mmCIF file of C-alpha atoms in Angstrom:
data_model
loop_
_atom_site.group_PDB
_atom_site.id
_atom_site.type_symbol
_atom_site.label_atom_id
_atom_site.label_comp_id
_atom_site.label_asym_id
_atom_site.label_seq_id
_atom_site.Cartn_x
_atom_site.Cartn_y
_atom_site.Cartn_z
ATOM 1 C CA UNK E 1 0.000 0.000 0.000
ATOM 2 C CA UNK E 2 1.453 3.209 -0.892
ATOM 3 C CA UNK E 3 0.813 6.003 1.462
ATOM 4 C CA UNK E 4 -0.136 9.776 1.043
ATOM 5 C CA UNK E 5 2.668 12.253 -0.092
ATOM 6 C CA UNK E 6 4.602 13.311 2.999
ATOM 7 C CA UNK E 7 2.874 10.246 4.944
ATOM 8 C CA UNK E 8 6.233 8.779 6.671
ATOM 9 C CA UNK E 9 4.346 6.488 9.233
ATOM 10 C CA UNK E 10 5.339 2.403 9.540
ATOM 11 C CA UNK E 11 2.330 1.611 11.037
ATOM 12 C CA UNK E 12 -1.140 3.339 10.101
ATOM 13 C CA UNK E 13 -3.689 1.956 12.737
ATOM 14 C CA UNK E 14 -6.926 3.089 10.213
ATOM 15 C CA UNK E 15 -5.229 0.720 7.452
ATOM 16 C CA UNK E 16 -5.572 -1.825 10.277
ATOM 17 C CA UNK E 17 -9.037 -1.467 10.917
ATOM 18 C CA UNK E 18 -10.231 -1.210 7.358
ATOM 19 C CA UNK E 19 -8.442 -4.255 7.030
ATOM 20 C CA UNK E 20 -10.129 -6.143 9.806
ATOM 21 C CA UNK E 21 -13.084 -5.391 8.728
ATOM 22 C CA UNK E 22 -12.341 -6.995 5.281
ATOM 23 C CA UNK E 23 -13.368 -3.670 3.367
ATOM 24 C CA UNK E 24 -10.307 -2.804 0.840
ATOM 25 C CA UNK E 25 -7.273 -0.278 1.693
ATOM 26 C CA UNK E 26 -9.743 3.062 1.945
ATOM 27 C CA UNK E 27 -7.628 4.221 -1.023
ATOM 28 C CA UNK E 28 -3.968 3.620 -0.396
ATOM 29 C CA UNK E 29 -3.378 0.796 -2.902
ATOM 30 C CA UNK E 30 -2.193 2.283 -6.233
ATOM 31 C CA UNK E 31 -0.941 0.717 -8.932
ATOM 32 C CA UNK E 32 2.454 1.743 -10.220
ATOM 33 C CA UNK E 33 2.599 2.879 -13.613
ATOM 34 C CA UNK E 34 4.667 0.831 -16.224
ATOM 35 C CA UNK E 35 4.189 -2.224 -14.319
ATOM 36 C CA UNK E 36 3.227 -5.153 -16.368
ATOM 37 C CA UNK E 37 2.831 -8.036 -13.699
ATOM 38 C CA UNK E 38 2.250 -7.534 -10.123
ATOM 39 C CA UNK E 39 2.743 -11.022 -7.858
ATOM 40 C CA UNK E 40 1.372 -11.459 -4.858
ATOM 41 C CA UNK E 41 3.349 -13.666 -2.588
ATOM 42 C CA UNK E 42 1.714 -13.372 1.256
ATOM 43 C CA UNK E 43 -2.276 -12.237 1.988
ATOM 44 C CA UNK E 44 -4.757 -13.172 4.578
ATOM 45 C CA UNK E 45 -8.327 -13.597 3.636
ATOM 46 C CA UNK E 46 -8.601 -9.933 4.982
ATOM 47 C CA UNK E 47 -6.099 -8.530 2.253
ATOM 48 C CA UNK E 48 -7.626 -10.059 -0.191
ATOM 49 C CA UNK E 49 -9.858 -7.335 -1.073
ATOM 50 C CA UNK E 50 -6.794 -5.008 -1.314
ATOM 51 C CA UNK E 51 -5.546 -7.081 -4.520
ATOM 52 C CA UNK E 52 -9.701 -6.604 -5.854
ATOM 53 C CA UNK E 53 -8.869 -3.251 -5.348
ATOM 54 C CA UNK E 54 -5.859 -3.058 -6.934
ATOM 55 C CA UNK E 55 -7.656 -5.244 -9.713
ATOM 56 C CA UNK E 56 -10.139 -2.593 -10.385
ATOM 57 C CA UNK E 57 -7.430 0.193 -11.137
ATOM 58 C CA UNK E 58 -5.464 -1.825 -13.681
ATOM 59 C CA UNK E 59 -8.009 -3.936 -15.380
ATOM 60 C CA UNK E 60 -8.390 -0.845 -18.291
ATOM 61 C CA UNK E 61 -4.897 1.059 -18.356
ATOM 62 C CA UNK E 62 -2.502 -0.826 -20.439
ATOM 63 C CA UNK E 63 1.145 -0.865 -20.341
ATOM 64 C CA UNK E 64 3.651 0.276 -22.801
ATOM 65 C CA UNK E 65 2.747 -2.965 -24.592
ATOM 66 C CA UNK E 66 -0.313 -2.022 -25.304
ATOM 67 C CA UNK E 67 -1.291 -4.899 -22.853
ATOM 68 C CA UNK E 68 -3.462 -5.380 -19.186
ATOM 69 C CA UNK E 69 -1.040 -5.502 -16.447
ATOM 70 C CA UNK E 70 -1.641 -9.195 -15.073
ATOM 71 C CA UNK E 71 -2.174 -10.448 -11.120
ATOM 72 C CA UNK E 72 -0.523 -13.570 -10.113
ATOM 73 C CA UNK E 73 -1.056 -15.026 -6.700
ATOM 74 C CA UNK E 74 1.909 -17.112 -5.800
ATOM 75 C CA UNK E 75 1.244 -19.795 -3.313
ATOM 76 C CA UNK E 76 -1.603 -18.317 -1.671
ATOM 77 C CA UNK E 77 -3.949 -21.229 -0.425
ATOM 78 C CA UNK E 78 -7.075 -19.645 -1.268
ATOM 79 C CA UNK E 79 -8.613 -22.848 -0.961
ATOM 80 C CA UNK E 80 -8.018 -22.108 2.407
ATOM 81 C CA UNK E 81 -8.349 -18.696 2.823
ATOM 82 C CA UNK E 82 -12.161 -19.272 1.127
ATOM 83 C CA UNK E 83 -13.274 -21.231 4.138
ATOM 84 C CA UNK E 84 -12.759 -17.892 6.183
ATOM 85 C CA UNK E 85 -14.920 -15.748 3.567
ATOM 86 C CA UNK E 86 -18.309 -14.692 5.831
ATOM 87 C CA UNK E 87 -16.970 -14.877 9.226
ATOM 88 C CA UNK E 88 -16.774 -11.374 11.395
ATOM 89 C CA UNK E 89 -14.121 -9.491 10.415
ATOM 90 C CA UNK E 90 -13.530 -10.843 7.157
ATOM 91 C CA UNK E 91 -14.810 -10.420 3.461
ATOM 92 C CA UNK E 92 -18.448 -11.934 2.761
ATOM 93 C CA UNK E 93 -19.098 -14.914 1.012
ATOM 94 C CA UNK E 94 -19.677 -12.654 -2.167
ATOM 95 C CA UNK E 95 -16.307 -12.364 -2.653
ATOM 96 C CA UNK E 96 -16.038 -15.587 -4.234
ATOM 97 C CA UNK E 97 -18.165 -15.040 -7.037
ATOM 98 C CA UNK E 98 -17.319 -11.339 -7.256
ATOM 99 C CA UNK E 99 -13.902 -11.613 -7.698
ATOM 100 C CA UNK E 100 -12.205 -15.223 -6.685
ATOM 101 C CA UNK E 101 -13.757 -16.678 -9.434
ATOM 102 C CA UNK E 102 -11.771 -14.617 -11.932
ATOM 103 C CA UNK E 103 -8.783 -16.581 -10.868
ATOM 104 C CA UNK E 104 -7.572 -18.936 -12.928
ATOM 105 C CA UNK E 105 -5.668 -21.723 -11.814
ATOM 106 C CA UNK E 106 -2.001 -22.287 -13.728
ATOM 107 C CA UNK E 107 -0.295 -24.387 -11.437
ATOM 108 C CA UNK E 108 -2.151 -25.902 -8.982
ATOM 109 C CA UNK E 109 -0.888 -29.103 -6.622
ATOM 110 C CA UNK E 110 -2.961 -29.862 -3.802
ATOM 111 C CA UNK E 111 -1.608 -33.842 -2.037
ATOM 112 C CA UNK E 112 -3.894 -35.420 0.188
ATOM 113 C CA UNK E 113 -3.576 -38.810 2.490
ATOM 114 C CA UNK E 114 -5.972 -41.348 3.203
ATOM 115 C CA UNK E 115 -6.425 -44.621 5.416
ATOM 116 C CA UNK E 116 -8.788 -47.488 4.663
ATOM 117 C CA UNK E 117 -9.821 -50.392 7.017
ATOM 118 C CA UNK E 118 -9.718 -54.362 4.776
ATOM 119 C CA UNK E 119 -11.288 -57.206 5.774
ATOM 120 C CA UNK E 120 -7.785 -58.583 5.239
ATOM 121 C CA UNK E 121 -4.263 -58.007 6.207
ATOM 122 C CA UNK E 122 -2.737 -55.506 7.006
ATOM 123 C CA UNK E 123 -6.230 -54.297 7.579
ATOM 124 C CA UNK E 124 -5.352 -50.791 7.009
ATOM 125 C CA UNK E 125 -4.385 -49.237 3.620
ATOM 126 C CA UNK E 126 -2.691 -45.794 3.512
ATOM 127 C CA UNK E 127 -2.705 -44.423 0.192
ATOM 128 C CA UNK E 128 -2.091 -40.733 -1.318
ATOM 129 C CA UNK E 129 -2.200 -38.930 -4.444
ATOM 130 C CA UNK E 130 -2.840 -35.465 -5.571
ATOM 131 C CA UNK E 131 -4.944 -33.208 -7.855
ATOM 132 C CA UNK E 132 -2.469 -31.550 -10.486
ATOM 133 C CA UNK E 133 -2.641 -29.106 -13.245
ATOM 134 C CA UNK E 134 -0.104 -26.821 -15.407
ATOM 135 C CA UNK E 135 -2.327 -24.806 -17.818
ATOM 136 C CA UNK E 136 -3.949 -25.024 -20.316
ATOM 137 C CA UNK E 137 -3.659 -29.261 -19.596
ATOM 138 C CA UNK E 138 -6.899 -30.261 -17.584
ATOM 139 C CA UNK E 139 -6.703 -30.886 -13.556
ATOM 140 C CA UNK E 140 -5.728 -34.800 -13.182
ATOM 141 C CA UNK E 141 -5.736 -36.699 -10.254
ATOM 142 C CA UNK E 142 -2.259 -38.750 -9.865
ATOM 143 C CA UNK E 143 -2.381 -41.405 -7.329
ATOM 144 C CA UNK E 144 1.073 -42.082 -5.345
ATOM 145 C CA UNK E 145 2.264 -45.533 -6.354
ATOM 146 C CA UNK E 146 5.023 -45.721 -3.522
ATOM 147 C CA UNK E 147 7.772 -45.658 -5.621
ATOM 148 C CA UNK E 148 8.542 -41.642 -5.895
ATOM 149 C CA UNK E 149 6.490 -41.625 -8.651
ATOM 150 C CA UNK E 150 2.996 -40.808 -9.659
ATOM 151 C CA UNK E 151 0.590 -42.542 -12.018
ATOM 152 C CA UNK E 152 -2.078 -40.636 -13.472
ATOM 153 C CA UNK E 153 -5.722 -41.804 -12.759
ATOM 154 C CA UNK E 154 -7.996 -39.586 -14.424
ATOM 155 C CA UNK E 155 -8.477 -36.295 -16.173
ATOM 156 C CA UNK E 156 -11.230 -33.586 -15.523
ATOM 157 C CA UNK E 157 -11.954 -30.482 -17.355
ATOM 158 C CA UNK E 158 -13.003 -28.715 -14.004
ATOM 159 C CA UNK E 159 -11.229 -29.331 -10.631
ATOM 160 C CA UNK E 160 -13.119 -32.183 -8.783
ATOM 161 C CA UNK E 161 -14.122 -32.233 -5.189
ATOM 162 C CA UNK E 162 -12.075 -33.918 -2.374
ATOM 163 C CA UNK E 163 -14.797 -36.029 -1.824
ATOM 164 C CA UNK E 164 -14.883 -37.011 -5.699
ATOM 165 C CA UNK E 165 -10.849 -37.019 -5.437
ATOM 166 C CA UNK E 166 -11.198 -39.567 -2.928
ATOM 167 C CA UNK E 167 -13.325 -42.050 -4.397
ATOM 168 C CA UNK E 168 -11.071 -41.971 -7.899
ATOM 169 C CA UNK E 169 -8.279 -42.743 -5.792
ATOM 170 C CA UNK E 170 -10.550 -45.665 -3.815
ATOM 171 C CA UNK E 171 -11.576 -46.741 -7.726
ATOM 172 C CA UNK E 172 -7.849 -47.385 -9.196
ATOM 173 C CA UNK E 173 -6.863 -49.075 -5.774
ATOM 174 C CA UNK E 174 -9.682 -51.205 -6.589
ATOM 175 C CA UNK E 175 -8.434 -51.580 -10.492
ATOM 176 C CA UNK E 176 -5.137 -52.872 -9.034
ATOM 177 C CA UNK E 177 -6.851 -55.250 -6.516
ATOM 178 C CA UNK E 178 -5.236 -53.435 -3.510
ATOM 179 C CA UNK E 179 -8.626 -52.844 -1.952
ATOM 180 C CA UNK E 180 -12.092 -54.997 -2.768
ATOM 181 C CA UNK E 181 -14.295 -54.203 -5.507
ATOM 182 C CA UNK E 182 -18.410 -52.299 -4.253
ATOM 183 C CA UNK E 183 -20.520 -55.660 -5.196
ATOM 184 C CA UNK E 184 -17.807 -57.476 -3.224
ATOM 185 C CA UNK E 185 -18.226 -55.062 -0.390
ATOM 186 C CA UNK E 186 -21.567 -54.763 -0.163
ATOM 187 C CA UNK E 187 -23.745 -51.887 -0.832
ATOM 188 C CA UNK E 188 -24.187 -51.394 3.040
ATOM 189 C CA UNK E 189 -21.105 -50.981 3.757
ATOM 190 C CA UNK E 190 -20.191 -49.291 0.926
ATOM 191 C CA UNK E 191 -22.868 -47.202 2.132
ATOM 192 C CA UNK E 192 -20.961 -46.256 5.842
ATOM 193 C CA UNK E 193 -17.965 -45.663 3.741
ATOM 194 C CA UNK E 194 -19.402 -42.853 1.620
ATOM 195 C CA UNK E 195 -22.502 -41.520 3.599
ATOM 196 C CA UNK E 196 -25.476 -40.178 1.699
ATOM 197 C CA UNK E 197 -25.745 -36.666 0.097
ATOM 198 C CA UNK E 198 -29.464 -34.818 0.153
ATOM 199 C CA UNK E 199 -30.264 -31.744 -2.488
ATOM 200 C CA UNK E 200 -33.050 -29.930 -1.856
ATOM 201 C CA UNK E 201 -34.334 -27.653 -4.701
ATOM 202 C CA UNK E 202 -36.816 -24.712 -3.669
ATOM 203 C CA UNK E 203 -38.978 -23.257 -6.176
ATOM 204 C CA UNK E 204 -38.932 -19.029 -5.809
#
């Protein structure tokens, strides 16, 4: 944030509370003019409306390109920092569509673990993998094959759902024979495993 001319204070306690109260900089982010990329390496789900702000002010000056200056977030976690979108002190859930949605994942590696109980020995199966994408390939999800490597398990278009990551991982353990097939397993157990999802649709 860039303050006012003259302004040689380190610490601005009104920046603070604008912050915490998940409302933008009041006016001290400006872009700087020739700049053709600005990367944003560390904000809290607080800041983030600073870099919508920011956004706003460069999204119709060009450069000396004749070209948008472009936003990359480096590393951020926002699939982390969205769970916090809504609570006191931070941005509303808006945010998402207003402005989180315009960011378009380029890189993107997200690993996850799992356990699963077997009727057999050892009983319990750990297994891992990891949704993975470098654009403009699709998002795939890799399962960890124990050997430093990864094998790739299926492609998606859009990024799929823990839940769905989960049960593509479950489905090539079950390919290789690591883990028993569903009409082996039963369809109440299978049932436990997975739980059961309700959608309700209301009529305006």
């Amino acid at each position: 944030r860039k303050g006012e001319e003259g302004d040689t204070r380190m610490f601005k306690p009104e920046n603070l509370f604008i912050g915490l109260m998940g409302r933008g900089s009041g006016g001290t982010v400006k872009p700087i003019e020739g700049v053709g990329m600005y990367v944003i390496v560390v904000a809290s789900a607080q800041e983030l409306p600073d870099v919508e702000e920011l956004y706003e002010q460069i999204k119709t000056p060009t450069t000396d390109g004749g070209k948008e200056p472009v936003i990359v977030f480096y590393n951020l976690k926002l699939d982390v920092l969205r769970g916090d979108l809504g609570a006191p002190a931070f941005p509303g859930k808006d945010f998402q569509d207003r402005f989180l949605s315009r960011v378009k994942p380029v890189y993107y590696l997200r690993t996850r673990q799992y356990s699963r109980s077997v009727s057999q020995p050892p009983f319990i199966i750990n297994f891992q993998g990891c949704i993975f994408r470098s654009y403009p390939g699709h998002f795939q999800t890799l399962l960890d094959t124990g050997t430093g490597r990864y094998r790739k398990v299926v492609g998606n278009d859009l990024r799929p759902a823990l839940g769905e990551f989960k049960e593509q991982l479950t489905d090539a353990l079950r390919e290789e024979g690591a883990i028993a097939k569903k009409e082996e397993e039963g369809a109440l157990f299978g049932f436990l495993r997975t739980g059961y999802n309700l959608y309700a649709i209301r009529n305006n």
